[in-house]
Coordinates of C-alpha atoms in Angstrom, one line a residue:
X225 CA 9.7 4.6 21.4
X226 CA 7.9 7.1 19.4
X227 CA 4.2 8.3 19.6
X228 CA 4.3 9.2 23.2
X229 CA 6.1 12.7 23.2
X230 CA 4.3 15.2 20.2
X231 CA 5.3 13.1 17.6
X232 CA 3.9 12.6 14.3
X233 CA 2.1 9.9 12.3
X234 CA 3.2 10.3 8.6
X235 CA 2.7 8.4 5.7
X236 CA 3.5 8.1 2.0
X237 CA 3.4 5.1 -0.6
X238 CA 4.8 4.8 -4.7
X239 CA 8.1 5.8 -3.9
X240 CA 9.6 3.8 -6.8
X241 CA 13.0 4.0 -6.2
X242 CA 14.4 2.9 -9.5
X243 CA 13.4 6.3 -10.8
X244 CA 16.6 8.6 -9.8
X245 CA 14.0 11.6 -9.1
X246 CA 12.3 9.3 -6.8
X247 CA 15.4 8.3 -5.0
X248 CA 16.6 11.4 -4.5
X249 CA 12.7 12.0 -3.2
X250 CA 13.7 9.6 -0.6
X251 CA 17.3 11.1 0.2
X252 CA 15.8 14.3 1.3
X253 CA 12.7 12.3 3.8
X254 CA 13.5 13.3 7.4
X255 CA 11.1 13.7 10.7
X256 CA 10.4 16.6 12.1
X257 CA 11.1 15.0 15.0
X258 CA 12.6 12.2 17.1
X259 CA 9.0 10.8 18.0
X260 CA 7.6 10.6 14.3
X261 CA 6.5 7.6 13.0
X262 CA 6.4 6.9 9.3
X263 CA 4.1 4.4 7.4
X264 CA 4.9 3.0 4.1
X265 CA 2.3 2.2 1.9
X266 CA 4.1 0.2 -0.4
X267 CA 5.9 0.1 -3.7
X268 CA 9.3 1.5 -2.6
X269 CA 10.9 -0.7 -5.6
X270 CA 11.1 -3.8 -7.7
X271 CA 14.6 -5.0 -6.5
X272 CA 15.0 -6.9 -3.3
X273 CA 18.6 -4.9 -2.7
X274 CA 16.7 -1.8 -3.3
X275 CA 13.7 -2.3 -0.9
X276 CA 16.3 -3.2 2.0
X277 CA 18.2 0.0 1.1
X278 CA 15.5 2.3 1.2
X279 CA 13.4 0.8 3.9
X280 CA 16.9 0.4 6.5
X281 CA 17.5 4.2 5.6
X282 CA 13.7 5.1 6.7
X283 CA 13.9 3.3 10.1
X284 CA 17.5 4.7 10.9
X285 CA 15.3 8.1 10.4
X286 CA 12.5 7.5 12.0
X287 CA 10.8 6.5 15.9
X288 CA 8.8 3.5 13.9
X289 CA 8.4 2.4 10.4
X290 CA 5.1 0.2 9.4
X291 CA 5.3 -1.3 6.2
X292 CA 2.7 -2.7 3.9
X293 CA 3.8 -4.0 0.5
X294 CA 2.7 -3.0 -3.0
X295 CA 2.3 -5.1 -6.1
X296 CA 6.0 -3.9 -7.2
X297 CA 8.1 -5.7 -3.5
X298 CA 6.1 -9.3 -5.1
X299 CA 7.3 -9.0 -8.8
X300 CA 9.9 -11.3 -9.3
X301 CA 11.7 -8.8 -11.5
X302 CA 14.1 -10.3 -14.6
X303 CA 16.7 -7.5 -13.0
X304 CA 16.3 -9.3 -9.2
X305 CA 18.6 -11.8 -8.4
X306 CA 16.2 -13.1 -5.9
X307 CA 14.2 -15.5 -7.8
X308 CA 11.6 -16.0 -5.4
X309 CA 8.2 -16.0 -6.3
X310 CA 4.8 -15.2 -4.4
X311 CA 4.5 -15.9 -1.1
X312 CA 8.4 -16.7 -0.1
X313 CA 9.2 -13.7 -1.4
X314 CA 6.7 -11.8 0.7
X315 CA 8.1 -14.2 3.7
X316 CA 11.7 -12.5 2.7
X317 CA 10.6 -8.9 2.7
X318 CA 8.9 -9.6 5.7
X319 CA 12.0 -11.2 7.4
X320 CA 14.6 -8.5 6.0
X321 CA 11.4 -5.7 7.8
X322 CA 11.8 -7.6 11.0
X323 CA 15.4 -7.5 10.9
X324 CA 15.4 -3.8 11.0
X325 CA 12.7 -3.8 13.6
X326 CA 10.2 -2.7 10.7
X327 CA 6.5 -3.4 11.3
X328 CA 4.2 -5.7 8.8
X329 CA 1.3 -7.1 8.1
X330 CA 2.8 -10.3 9.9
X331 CA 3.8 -8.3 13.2
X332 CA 1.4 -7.2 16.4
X333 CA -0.1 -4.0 15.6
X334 CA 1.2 -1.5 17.5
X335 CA -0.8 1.2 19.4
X336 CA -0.5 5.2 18.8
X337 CA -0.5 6.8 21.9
X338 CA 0.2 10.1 20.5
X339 CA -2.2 13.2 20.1
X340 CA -5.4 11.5 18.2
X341 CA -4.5 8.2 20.1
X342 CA -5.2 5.3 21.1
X343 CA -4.9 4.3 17.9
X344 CA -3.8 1.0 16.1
X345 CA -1.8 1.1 13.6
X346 CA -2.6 -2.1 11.6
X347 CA -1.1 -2.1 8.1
X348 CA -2.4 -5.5 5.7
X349 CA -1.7 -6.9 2.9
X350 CA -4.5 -7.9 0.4
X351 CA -4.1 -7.7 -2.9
X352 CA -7.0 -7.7 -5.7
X353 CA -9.7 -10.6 -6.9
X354 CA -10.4 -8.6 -10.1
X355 CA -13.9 -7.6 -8.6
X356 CA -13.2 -4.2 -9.1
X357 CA -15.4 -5.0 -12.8
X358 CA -16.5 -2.5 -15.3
X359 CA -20.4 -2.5 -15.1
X360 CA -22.0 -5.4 -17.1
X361 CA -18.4 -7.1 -16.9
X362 CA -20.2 -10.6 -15.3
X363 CA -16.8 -12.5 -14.6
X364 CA -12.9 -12.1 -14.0
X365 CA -12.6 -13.5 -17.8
X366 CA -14.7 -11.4 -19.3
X367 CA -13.2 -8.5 -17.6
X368 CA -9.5 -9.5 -18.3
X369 CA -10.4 -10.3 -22.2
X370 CA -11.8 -6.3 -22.4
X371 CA -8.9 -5.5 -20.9
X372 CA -6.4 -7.1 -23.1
X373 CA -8.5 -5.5 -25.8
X374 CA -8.6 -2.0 -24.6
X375 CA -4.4 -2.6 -24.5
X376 CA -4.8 -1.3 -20.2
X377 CA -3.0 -5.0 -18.6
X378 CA -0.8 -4.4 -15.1
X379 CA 2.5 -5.9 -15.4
X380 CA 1.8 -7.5 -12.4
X381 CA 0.3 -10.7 -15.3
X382 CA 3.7 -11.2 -16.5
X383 CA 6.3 -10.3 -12.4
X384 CA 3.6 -11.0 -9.8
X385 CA 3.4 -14.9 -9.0
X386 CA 1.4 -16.3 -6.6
X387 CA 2.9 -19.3 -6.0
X388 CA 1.8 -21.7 -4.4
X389 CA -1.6 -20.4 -5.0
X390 CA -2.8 -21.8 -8.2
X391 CA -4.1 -17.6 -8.8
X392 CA -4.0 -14.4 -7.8
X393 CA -7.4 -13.8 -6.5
X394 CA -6.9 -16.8 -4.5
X395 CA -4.1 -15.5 -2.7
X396 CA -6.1 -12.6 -2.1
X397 CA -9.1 -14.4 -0.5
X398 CA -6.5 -16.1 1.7
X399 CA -5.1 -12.6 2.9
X400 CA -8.8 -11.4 2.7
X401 CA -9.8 -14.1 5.3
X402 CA -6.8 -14.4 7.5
X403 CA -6.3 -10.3 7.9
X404 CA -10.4 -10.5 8.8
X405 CA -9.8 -12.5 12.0
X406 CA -7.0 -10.7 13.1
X407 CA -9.0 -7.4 12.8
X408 CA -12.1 -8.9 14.6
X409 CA -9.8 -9.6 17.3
X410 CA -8.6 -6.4 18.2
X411 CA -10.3 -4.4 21.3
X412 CA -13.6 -3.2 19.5
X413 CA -13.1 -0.5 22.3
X414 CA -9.9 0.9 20.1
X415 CA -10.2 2.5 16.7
X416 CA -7.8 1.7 14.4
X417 CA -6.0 3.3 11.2
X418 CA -6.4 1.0 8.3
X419 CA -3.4 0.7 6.0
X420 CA -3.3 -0.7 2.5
X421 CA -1.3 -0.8 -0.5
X422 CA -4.2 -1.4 -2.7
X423 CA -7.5 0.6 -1.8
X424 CA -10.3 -0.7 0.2
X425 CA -13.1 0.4 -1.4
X426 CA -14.3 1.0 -4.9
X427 CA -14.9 4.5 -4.9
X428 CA -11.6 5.7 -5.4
X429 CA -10.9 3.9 -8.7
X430 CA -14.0 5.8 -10.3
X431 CA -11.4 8.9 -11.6
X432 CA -9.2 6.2 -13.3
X433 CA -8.0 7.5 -16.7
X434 CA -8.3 3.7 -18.2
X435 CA -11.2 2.2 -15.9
X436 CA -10.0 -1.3 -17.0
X437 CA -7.3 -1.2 -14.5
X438 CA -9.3 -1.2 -11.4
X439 CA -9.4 -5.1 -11.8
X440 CA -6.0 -5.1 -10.5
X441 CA -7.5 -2.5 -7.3
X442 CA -8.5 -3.8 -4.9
X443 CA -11.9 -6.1 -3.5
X444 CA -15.1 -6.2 -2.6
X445 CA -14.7 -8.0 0.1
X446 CA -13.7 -4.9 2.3
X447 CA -15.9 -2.8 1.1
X448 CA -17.5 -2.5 4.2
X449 CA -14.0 -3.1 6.8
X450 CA -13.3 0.8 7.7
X451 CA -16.8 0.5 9.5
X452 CA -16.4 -2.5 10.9
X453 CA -12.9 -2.1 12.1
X454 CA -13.8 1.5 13.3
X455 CA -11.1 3.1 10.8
X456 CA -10.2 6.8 12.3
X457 CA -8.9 6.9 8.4
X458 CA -7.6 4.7 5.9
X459 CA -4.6 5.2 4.5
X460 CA -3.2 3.9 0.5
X461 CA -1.3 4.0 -2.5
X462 CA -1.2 2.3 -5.4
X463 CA -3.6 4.9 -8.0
X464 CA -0.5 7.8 -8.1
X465 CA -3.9 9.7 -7.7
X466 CA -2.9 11.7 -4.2
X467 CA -6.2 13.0 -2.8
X468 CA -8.6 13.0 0.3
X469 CA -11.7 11.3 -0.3
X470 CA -14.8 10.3 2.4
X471 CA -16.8 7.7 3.2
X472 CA -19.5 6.4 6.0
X473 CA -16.9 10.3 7.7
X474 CA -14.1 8.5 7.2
X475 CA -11.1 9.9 5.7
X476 CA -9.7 7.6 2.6
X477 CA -6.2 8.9 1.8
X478 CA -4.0 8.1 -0.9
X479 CA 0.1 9.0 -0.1
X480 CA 1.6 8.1 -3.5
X481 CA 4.3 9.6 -4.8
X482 CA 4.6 8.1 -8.8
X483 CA 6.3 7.9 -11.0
X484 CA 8.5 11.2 -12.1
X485 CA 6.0 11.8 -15.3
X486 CA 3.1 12.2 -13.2
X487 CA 4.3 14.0 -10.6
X488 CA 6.0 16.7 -12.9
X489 CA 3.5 16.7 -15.1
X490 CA 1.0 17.6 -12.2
X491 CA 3.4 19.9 -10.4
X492 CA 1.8 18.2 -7.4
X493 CA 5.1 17.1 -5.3
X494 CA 5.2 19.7 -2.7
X495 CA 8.7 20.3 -1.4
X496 CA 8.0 17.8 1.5
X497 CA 5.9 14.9 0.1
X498 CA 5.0 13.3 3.5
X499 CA 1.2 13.4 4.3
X500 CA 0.6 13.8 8.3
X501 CA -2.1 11.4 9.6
X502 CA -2.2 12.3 13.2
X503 CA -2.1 14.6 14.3
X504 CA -5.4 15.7 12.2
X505 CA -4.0 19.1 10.3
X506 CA -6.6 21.8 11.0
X507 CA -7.8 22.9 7.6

């Protein structure tokens, strides 16, 4: 269901739940209709019970969730009683998706046939190689020493495990190669909607307060994938920096929500946070 009959393609990302002003963000998220699909763009939570809570809630609501996780779903959080780390934890939030017929990274991608469509909908999972270096910055090491230095480290050092790959950028050149293929294989005569926790591209890290933590962004290696995939628009999270930006004329946009400091401090959440994709809102 869903897509076929004027519904909507809406998105948003960063809800971080564990914030009570975020949650109660998410209490008040409904469709404006019984066709609208909603993509999440990771970083609902930290806590397993959480994510399942707020992610069954969304798909009771809406036509069609698509999921794509965030850095904060793969912590292995000292407040989780799931202990697993890296990938069989991903394998667990992608089972408990599936369960509550949730769409991932892992699943077909499914085709919007509403206004705007054909489109697929293809939401990945990445992560970061820490190639997202300040200038002069040569290696990962030397760009992870300045960072310690500057005091600007994600968290993600300390919750987000890649076991069993031996790093982090490793995992992501795994994901990087793996998600490639799939993409390549995908009717070149169908454009697609790219979705990503973590931004394709380097451009939108340049407005970073602390540039350090860009290493912990996104990669290089799809700098180029909204052309080559055909991307009708990209959508992510992950910079609590909501904003349209362009590339190569196609729309890069960032859904986050953030945490309740931001987001006040900005007076930037309007009264309904969800971003429409599709249709296209006429300016």
């Amino acid at each position: 269901m869903g897509g076929t009959h004027g519904g909507e393609l809406l998105a948003i990302s960063d809800l971080h739940v564990a914030y009570s002003e975020n949650r109660a963000i998410v209490e008040r998220l409904r469709p404006g209709s019984d066709d609208d699909w909603l993509i999440v763009a990771g970083d609902v939570g930290e806590v397993f019970s959480e994510i399942e809570e707020v992610l069954g809630l969304l798909s009771e609501r809406f036509a069609k969730v698509i999921w794509s996780p965030g850095n904060h779903e793969l912590w292995t959080h000292p407040k989780d009683p799931l202990e697993a780390r890296g990938v069989a934890r991903y394998d667990a939030l992608v089972e408990m998706c599936r369960a509550k017929g949730i769409v991932t990274p892992e699943d077909p991608y499914p085709l919007w046939e509403g206004v705007g469509g054909p489109l697929v909908i293809a939401p990945l999972f990445l992560l970061y190689d820490y190639t997202f270096r300040l200038d002069g910055m040569a290696t990962k090491e030397a760009a992870l020493a300045h960072a310690h230095e500057v005091g600007v480290v994600c968290t993600d050092e300390h919750f987000l495990h890649p076991d069993p790959y031996p790093t982090r950028d490793a995992w992501c050149r795994a994901r990087v190669a793996e998600t490639e293929a799939r993409l390549a294989a995908v009717d070149p005569g169908l454009r697609t909607v790219l979705i990503n926790h973590w931004p394709l591209t380097r451009l939108p890290t340049r407005v970073l307060r602390y540039p350090d933590f860009a290493l912990w962004c996104g990669t290089e290696l799809t700098a180029d994938w909204h052309v080559r995939f055909r991307a009708e628009t990209v959508v992510y999270g992950h910079l609590h920096i909501p904003r349209t930006t362009v590339e190569d004329g196609v729309k890069f946009q960032e859904v986050s929500v953030g945490y309740p400091r931001e987001w006040k401090a900005h007076g930037r959440l309007p009264e309904d946070p969800l971003r429409r994709i599709l249709p296209v809102p006429v300016p």
